[in-house]
mmCIF file of C-alpha atoms in Angstrom:
data_model
loop_
_atom_site.group_PDB
_atom_site.id
_atom_site.type_symbol
_atom_site.label_atom_id
_atom_site.label_comp_id
_atom_site.label_asym_id
_atom_site.label_seq_id
_atom_site.Cartn_x
_atom_site.Cartn_y
_atom_site.Cartn_z
ATOM 1 C CA MET A 345 101.313 120.438 97.949
ATOM 2 C CA THR A 346 105.074 120.223 98.510
ATOM 3 C CA ASP A 347 107.402 118.119 96.367
ATOM 4 C CA VAL A 348 107.790 115.655 99.231
ATOM 5 C CA GLN A 349 104.024 115.326 99.614
ATOM 6 C CA TYR A 350 103.591 114.817 95.872
ATOM 7 C CA VAL A 351 106.216 112.076 95.770
ATOM 8 C CA GLU A 352 104.763 110.279 98.777
ATOM 9 C CA GLN A 353 101.233 110.542 97.434
ATOM 10 C CA THR A 354 102.246 109.182 94.028
ATOM 11 C CA ILE A 355 104.256 106.240 95.346
ATOM 12 C CA GLY A 356 101.708 105.543 98.056
ATOM 13 C CA LYS A 357 98.856 105.300 95.561
ATOM 14 C CA ASN A 358 99.942 101.893 94.204
ATOM 15 C CA ARG A 359 102.308 101.005 97.068
ATOM 16 C CA LEU A 360 104.556 99.432 94.424
ATOM 17 C CA LEU A 361 107.949 100.693 93.320
ATOM 18 C CA PRO A 362 109.600 98.768 90.468
ATOM 19 C CA VAL A 363 113.377 98.721 90.793
ATOM 20 C CA VAL A 364 114.962 99.000 87.354
ATOM 21 C CA VAL A 365 118.487 98.137 86.219
ATOM 22 C CA LEU A 366 118.926 99.322 82.639
ATOM 23 C CA GLU A 367 122.010 98.489 80.630
ATOM 24 C CA ASP A 368 120.830 100.445 77.580
ATOM 25 C CA ALA A 369 119.106 103.820 77.844
ATOM 26 C CA ARG A 370 117.355 103.163 74.538
ATOM 27 C CA ALA A 371 115.037 100.853 76.464
ATOM 28 C CA ALA A 372 113.952 103.658 78.797
ATOM 29 C CA GLU A 373 111.159 105.099 76.670
ATOM 30 C CA PRO A 374 109.339 101.815 75.896
ATOM 31 C CA LEU A 375 109.822 100.721 79.511
ATOM 32 C CA ALA A 376 108.171 103.881 80.801
ATOM 33 C CA ALA A 377 105.254 103.295 78.443
ATOM 34 C CA ALA A 378 104.959 99.648 79.512
ATOM 35 C CA LEU A 379 104.849 100.536 83.211
ATOM 36 C CA THR A 380 102.222 103.234 82.829
ATOM 37 C CA ALA A 381 100.155 100.939 80.601
ATOM 38 C CA GLY A 382 100.178 98.468 83.474
ATOM 39 C CA GLY A 383 98.881 101.074 85.886
ATOM 40 C CA LEU A 384 102.004 102.193 87.724
ATOM 41 C CA ARG A 385 102.990 105.822 88.186
ATOM 42 C CA SER A 386 106.387 105.579 89.890
ATOM 43 C CA VAL A 387 109.707 103.851 89.252
ATOM 44 C CA GLU A 388 113.200 103.661 90.718
ATOM 45 C CA VAL A 389 116.073 103.564 88.220
ATOM 46 C CA THR A 390 119.246 102.328 89.894
ATOM 47 C CA PHE A 391 122.723 103.769 89.477
ATOM 48 C CA ARG A 392 124.146 100.309 88.893
ATOM 49 C CA THR A 393 124.959 100.946 85.242
ATOM 50 C CA ASP A 394 126.464 103.706 83.139
ATOM 51 C CA ALA A 395 123.095 104.129 81.435
ATOM 52 C CA ALA A 396 121.295 105.187 84.635
ATOM 53 C CA ALA A 397 121.410 108.975 84.287
ATOM 54 C CA GLU A 398 120.328 108.964 80.642
ATOM 55 C CA ALA A 399 117.604 106.401 81.392
ATOM 56 C CA ILE A 400 116.260 108.647 84.151
ATOM 57 C CA ARG A 401 116.342 111.613 81.801
ATOM 58 C CA VAL A 402 114.334 109.778 79.139
ATOM 59 C CA MET A 403 111.808 108.212 81.523
ATOM 60 C CA ALA A 404 111.275 111.525 83.318
ATOM 61 C CA GLU A 405 109.955 112.946 80.035
ATOM 62 C CA ASN A 406 106.891 110.708 80.413
ATOM 63 C CA PRO A 407 104.330 112.984 82.134
ATOM 64 C CA GLU A 408 102.516 110.005 83.668
ATOM 65 C CA LEU A 409 105.561 108.652 85.477
ATOM 66 C CA LEU A 410 107.369 109.769 88.640
ATOM 67 C CA VAL A 411 111.030 108.762 88.303
ATOM 68 C CA GLY A 412 113.507 108.374 91.134
ATOM 69 C CA ALA A 413 117.142 107.328 91.369
ATOM 70 C CA GLY A 414 118.169 104.208 93.271
ATOM 71 C CA THR A 415 121.438 102.771 94.570
ATOM 72 C CA VAL A 416 122.630 106.328 95.169
ATOM 73 C CA LEU A 417 125.860 106.146 97.159
ATOM 74 C CA THR A 418 127.525 109.564 96.788
ATOM 75 C CA ARG A 419 126.870 113.302 96.616
ATOM 76 C CA ALA A 420 127.952 113.246 92.971
ATOM 77 C CA GLN A 421 125.287 110.668 92.153
ATOM 78 C CA VAL A 422 122.667 112.805 93.905
ATOM 79 C CA ASP A 423 123.672 115.739 91.704
ATOM 80 C CA ALA A 424 123.614 113.570 88.587
ATOM 81 C CA ALA A 425 120.183 112.237 89.509
ATOM 82 C CA VAL A 426 118.745 115.703 90.051
ATOM 83 C CA GLU A 427 120.268 116.981 86.805
ATOM 84 C CA ALA A 428 118.684 114.043 84.970
ATOM 85 C CA GLY A 429 115.246 114.787 86.397
ATOM 86 C CA ALA A 430 114.915 112.361 89.319
ATOM 87 C CA LYS A 431 112.278 113.437 91.845
ATOM 88 C CA PHE A 432 113.442 111.249 94.728
ATOM 89 C CA VAL A 433 116.465 109.251 95.840
ATOM 90 C CA VAL A 434 116.791 105.755 97.307
ATOM 91 C CA SER A 435 119.952 104.347 98.922
ATOM 92 C CA PRO A 436 120.712 100.766 99.987
ATOM 93 C CA GLY A 437 122.140 101.972 103.320
ATOM 94 C CA PHE A 438 122.190 105.038 105.523
ATOM 95 C CA SER A 439 124.755 107.631 104.409
ATOM 96 C CA PRO A 440 124.661 110.835 106.487
ATOM 97 C CA VAL A 441 126.376 112.649 103.607
ATOM 98 C CA VAL A 442 123.872 111.540 100.965
ATOM 99 C CA VAL A 443 120.883 112.152 103.229
ATOM 100 C CA ALA A 444 122.082 115.636 104.197
ATOM 101 C CA HIS A 445 122.764 116.563 100.565
ATOM 102 C CA CYS A 446 119.279 115.457 99.519
ATOM 103 C CA ARG A 447 117.683 117.298 102.424
ATOM 104 C CA GLU A 448 119.548 120.477 101.524
ATOM 105 C CA ALA A 449 118.244 120.170 97.976
ATOM 106 C CA GLY A 450 114.675 119.542 99.174
ATOM 107 C CA LEU A 451 114.776 116.120 97.524
ATOM 108 C CA PRO A 452 112.844 113.233 99.120
ATOM 109 C CA VAL A 453 115.304 110.534 100.179
ATOM 110 C CA TYR A 454 114.681 107.007 101.386
ATOM 111 C CA PRO A 455 117.875 105.522 102.856
ATOM 112 C CA GLY A 456 118.314 101.871 103.657
ATOM 113 C CA ALA A 457 117.697 100.887 107.266
ATOM 114 C CA ALA A 458 117.571 97.308 108.499
ATOM 115 C CA THR A 459 118.354 97.765 112.191
ATOM 116 C CA ALA A 460 116.992 99.775 115.099
ATOM 117 C CA THR A 461 120.159 101.891 115.138
ATOM 118 C CA GLU A 462 119.833 102.805 111.462
ATOM 119 C CA ILE A 463 116.163 103.665 111.927
ATOM 120 C CA GLN A 464 117.060 105.972 114.799
ATOM 121 C CA MET A 465 119.665 107.619 112.569
ATOM 122 C CA ALA A 466 116.963 108.222 109.976
ATOM 123 C CA LEU A 467 114.666 109.730 112.605
ATOM 124 C CA ASP A 468 117.491 111.971 113.809
ATOM 125 C CA ALA A 469 117.882 113.180 110.216
ATOM 126 C CA GLY A 470 114.202 114.132 110.090
ATOM 127 C CA LEU A 471 113.053 111.165 107.997
ATOM 128 C CA SER A 472 110.064 108.905 108.567
ATOM 129 C CA ILE A 473 110.248 106.583 105.524
ATOM 130 C CA VAL A 474 113.151 104.187 104.994
ATOM 131 C CA LYS A 475 114.071 101.442 102.575
ATOM 132 C CA PHE A 476 114.160 98.053 104.314
ATOM 133 C CA PHE A 477 116.906 96.177 102.493
ATOM 134 C CA PRO A 478 117.604 93.369 101.774
ATOM 135 C CA ALA A 479 114.120 92.579 103.022
ATOM 136 C CA GLU A 480 113.877 88.796 102.879
ATOM 137 C CA GLN A 481 117.457 88.221 103.975
ATOM 138 C CA VAL A 482 117.094 90.314 107.143
ATOM 139 C CA GLY A 483 113.825 88.909 108.398
ATOM 140 C CA GLY A 484 111.122 89.877 105.930
ATOM 141 C CA ALA A 485 107.645 90.945 106.965
ATOM 142 C CA LYS A 486 108.091 89.557 110.486
ATOM 143 C CA MET A 487 111.124 91.778 111.036
ATOM 144 C CA ILE A 488 109.268 94.855 109.828
ATOM 145 C CA LYS A 489 106.408 94.050 112.193
ATOM 146 C CA ALA A 490 108.865 93.765 115.071
ATOM 147 C CA LEU A 491 110.638 97.030 114.230
ATOM 148 C CA ALA A 492 107.356 98.868 113.718
ATOM 149 C CA ALA A 493 106.365 98.228 117.329
ATOM 150 C CA PRO A 494 108.878 100.661 118.894
ATOM 151 C CA PHE A 495 109.121 102.874 115.791
ATOM 152 C CA ARG A 496 105.434 103.580 115.296
ATOM 153 C CA SER A 497 105.952 106.699 113.149
ATOM 154 C CA VAL A 498 108.285 104.986 110.670
ATOM 155 C CA ARG A 499 107.144 103.478 107.384
ATOM 156 C CA PHE A 500 109.137 101.006 105.342
ATOM 157 C CA ILE A 501 109.838 100.234 101.672
ATOM 158 C CA PRO A 502 110.870 96.547 101.769
ATOM 159 C CA THR A 503 113.048 95.628 98.806
ATOM 160 C CA GLY A 504 115.056 92.500 98.101
ATOM 161 C CA GLY A 505 113.557 89.049 97.604
ATOM 162 C CA VAL A 506 110.010 90.364 97.265
ATOM 163 C CA ASN A 507 107.827 88.584 94.713
ATOM 164 C CA THR A 508 104.196 87.767 93.973
ATOM 165 C CA GLY A 509 104.289 84.995 96.565
ATOM 166 C CA ASN A 510 105.203 87.138 99.573
ATOM 167 C CA LEU A 511 103.925 90.516 98.350
ATOM 168 C CA PRO A 512 100.633 90.210 100.304
ATOM 169 C CA ASP A 513 102.546 89.587 103.549
ATOM 170 C CA TYR A 514 104.291 92.937 103.187
ATOM 171 C CA LEU A 515 101.360 94.971 101.900
ATOM 172 C CA ALA A 516 99.144 93.744 104.741
ATOM 173 C CA LEU A 517 101.391 95.609 107.197
ATOM 174 C CA LYS A 518 100.307 99.126 108.064
ATOM 175 C CA ALA A 519 103.967 100.109 108.516
ATOM 176 C CA VAL A 520 104.759 99.293 104.870
ATOM 177 C CA PHE A 521 104.596 102.428 102.743
ATOM 178 C CA ALA A 522 105.358 100.672 99.451
ATOM 179 C CA VAL A 523 107.117 97.553 98.211
ATOM 180 C CA GLY A 524 110.128 97.626 95.935
ATOM 181 C CA GLY A 525 110.598 94.806 93.467
ATOM 182 C CA THR A 526 112.135 93.653 90.215
ATOM 183 C CA TRP A 527 109.867 90.819 89.124
ATOM 184 C CA MET A 528 107.859 93.007 86.705
ATOM 185 C CA VAL A 529 111.046 94.607 85.331
ATOM 186 C CA ALA A 530 113.405 91.639 85.396
ATOM 187 C CA PRO A 531 116.655 92.267 83.475
ATOM 188 C CA ASP A 532 115.966 89.446 81.013
ATOM 189 C CA LEU A 533 112.617 90.984 80.074
ATOM 190 C CA LEU A 534 114.191 94.390 79.530
ATOM 191 C CA ALA A 535 117.091 92.980 77.517
ATOM 192 C CA ALA A 536 114.671 91.103 75.265
ATOM 193 C CA GLY A 537 112.360 94.099 74.894
ATOM 194 C CA LYS A 538 109.338 92.139 76.135
ATOM 195 C CA TRP A 539 107.295 95.243 76.898
ATOM 196 C CA ASP A 540 103.924 93.478 76.688
ATOM 197 C CA GLU A 541 105.105 91.082 79.383
ATOM 198 C CA VAL A 542 106.295 93.973 81.538
ATOM 199 C CA THR A 543 102.835 95.543 81.198
ATOM 200 C CA ARG A 544 101.132 92.239 82.023
ATOM 201 C CA LEU A 545 103.218 91.621 85.135
ATOM 202 C CA THR A 546 102.810 95.231 86.225
ATOM 203 C CA ALA A 547 99.033 95.064 85.872
ATOM 204 C CA LEU A 548 98.953 91.823 87.873
ATOM 205 C CA ALA A 549 101.029 93.411 90.645
ATOM 206 C CA VAL A 550 98.758 96.464 90.746
ATOM 207 C CA ALA A 551 95.695 94.226 90.927
ATOM 208 C CA GLN A 552 97.272 92.127 93.683
ATOM 209 C CA ALA A 553 98.045 95.244 95.715
ATOM 210 C CA GLU A 554 94.463 96.432 95.310
ATOM 211 C CA GLN A 555 93.146 93.036 96.436
ATOM 212 C CA VAL A 556 95.276 93.174 99.586
ATOM 213 C CA ALA A 557 94.048 96.696 100.339
ATOM 214 C CA THR A 558 90.437 95.559 99.964
ATOM 215 C CA ALA A 559 90.983 92.515 102.180
ATOM 216 C CA VAL A 560 92.632 94.618 104.897
ATOM 217 C CA ALA A 561 89.809 97.153 104.782
ATOM 218 C CA MET A 562 87.170 94.401 105.087
ATOM 219 C CA THR A 563 89.001 92.876 108.027
ATOM 220 C CA LYS A 564 88.956 96.218 109.828
ATOM 221 C CA GLU A 565 85.240 96.650 109.151
ATOM 222 C CA ASN A 566 84.445 93.210 110.582
ATOM 223 C CA ARG A 567 86.314 93.740 113.833
#
């Protein structure tokens, strides 16, 4: 199994990708434990704070957790992410420079793509999975369904405005690879060190995703 296949298999298992913004790297270890206790095996740590690289380094030491770097905007951040132990990269938009650098390093990369033109750019770069961001603001699940019609080989990671209320709408779509969200790792929970609550919300999200998968499978069987 290649690194790309391993990353896709791990993220695709739960179809949930918590998007973490950590102000203090000391919270990284208990956060990793809280997420795995809730049943998740992958996480995106964003480069929105100075603590990002160290947080990735600490969380990557947890053998049960696949850690990626998010909000990666430059080649330098790609290098910092790799050095810290990140196994994949996520960007809010499509940067040919960032994508090419990741591809050269053999690192799975999921650039942001919210339009047909950006999706075609991703396809031209040899990619088939993109981040759909900001999901709710650019049309939500209905927009993904519309884009998936002409781009049948592309899968999406909707992120931005996703919560427990609209999560089933996204996960019910075959074109959705995984859903990115912050509700189980909200900044106020992390700042307060409410790790039991993080575990509880994570477990609920995992259960909700499993329920959607079961419902979709039953619908297919009854057709």
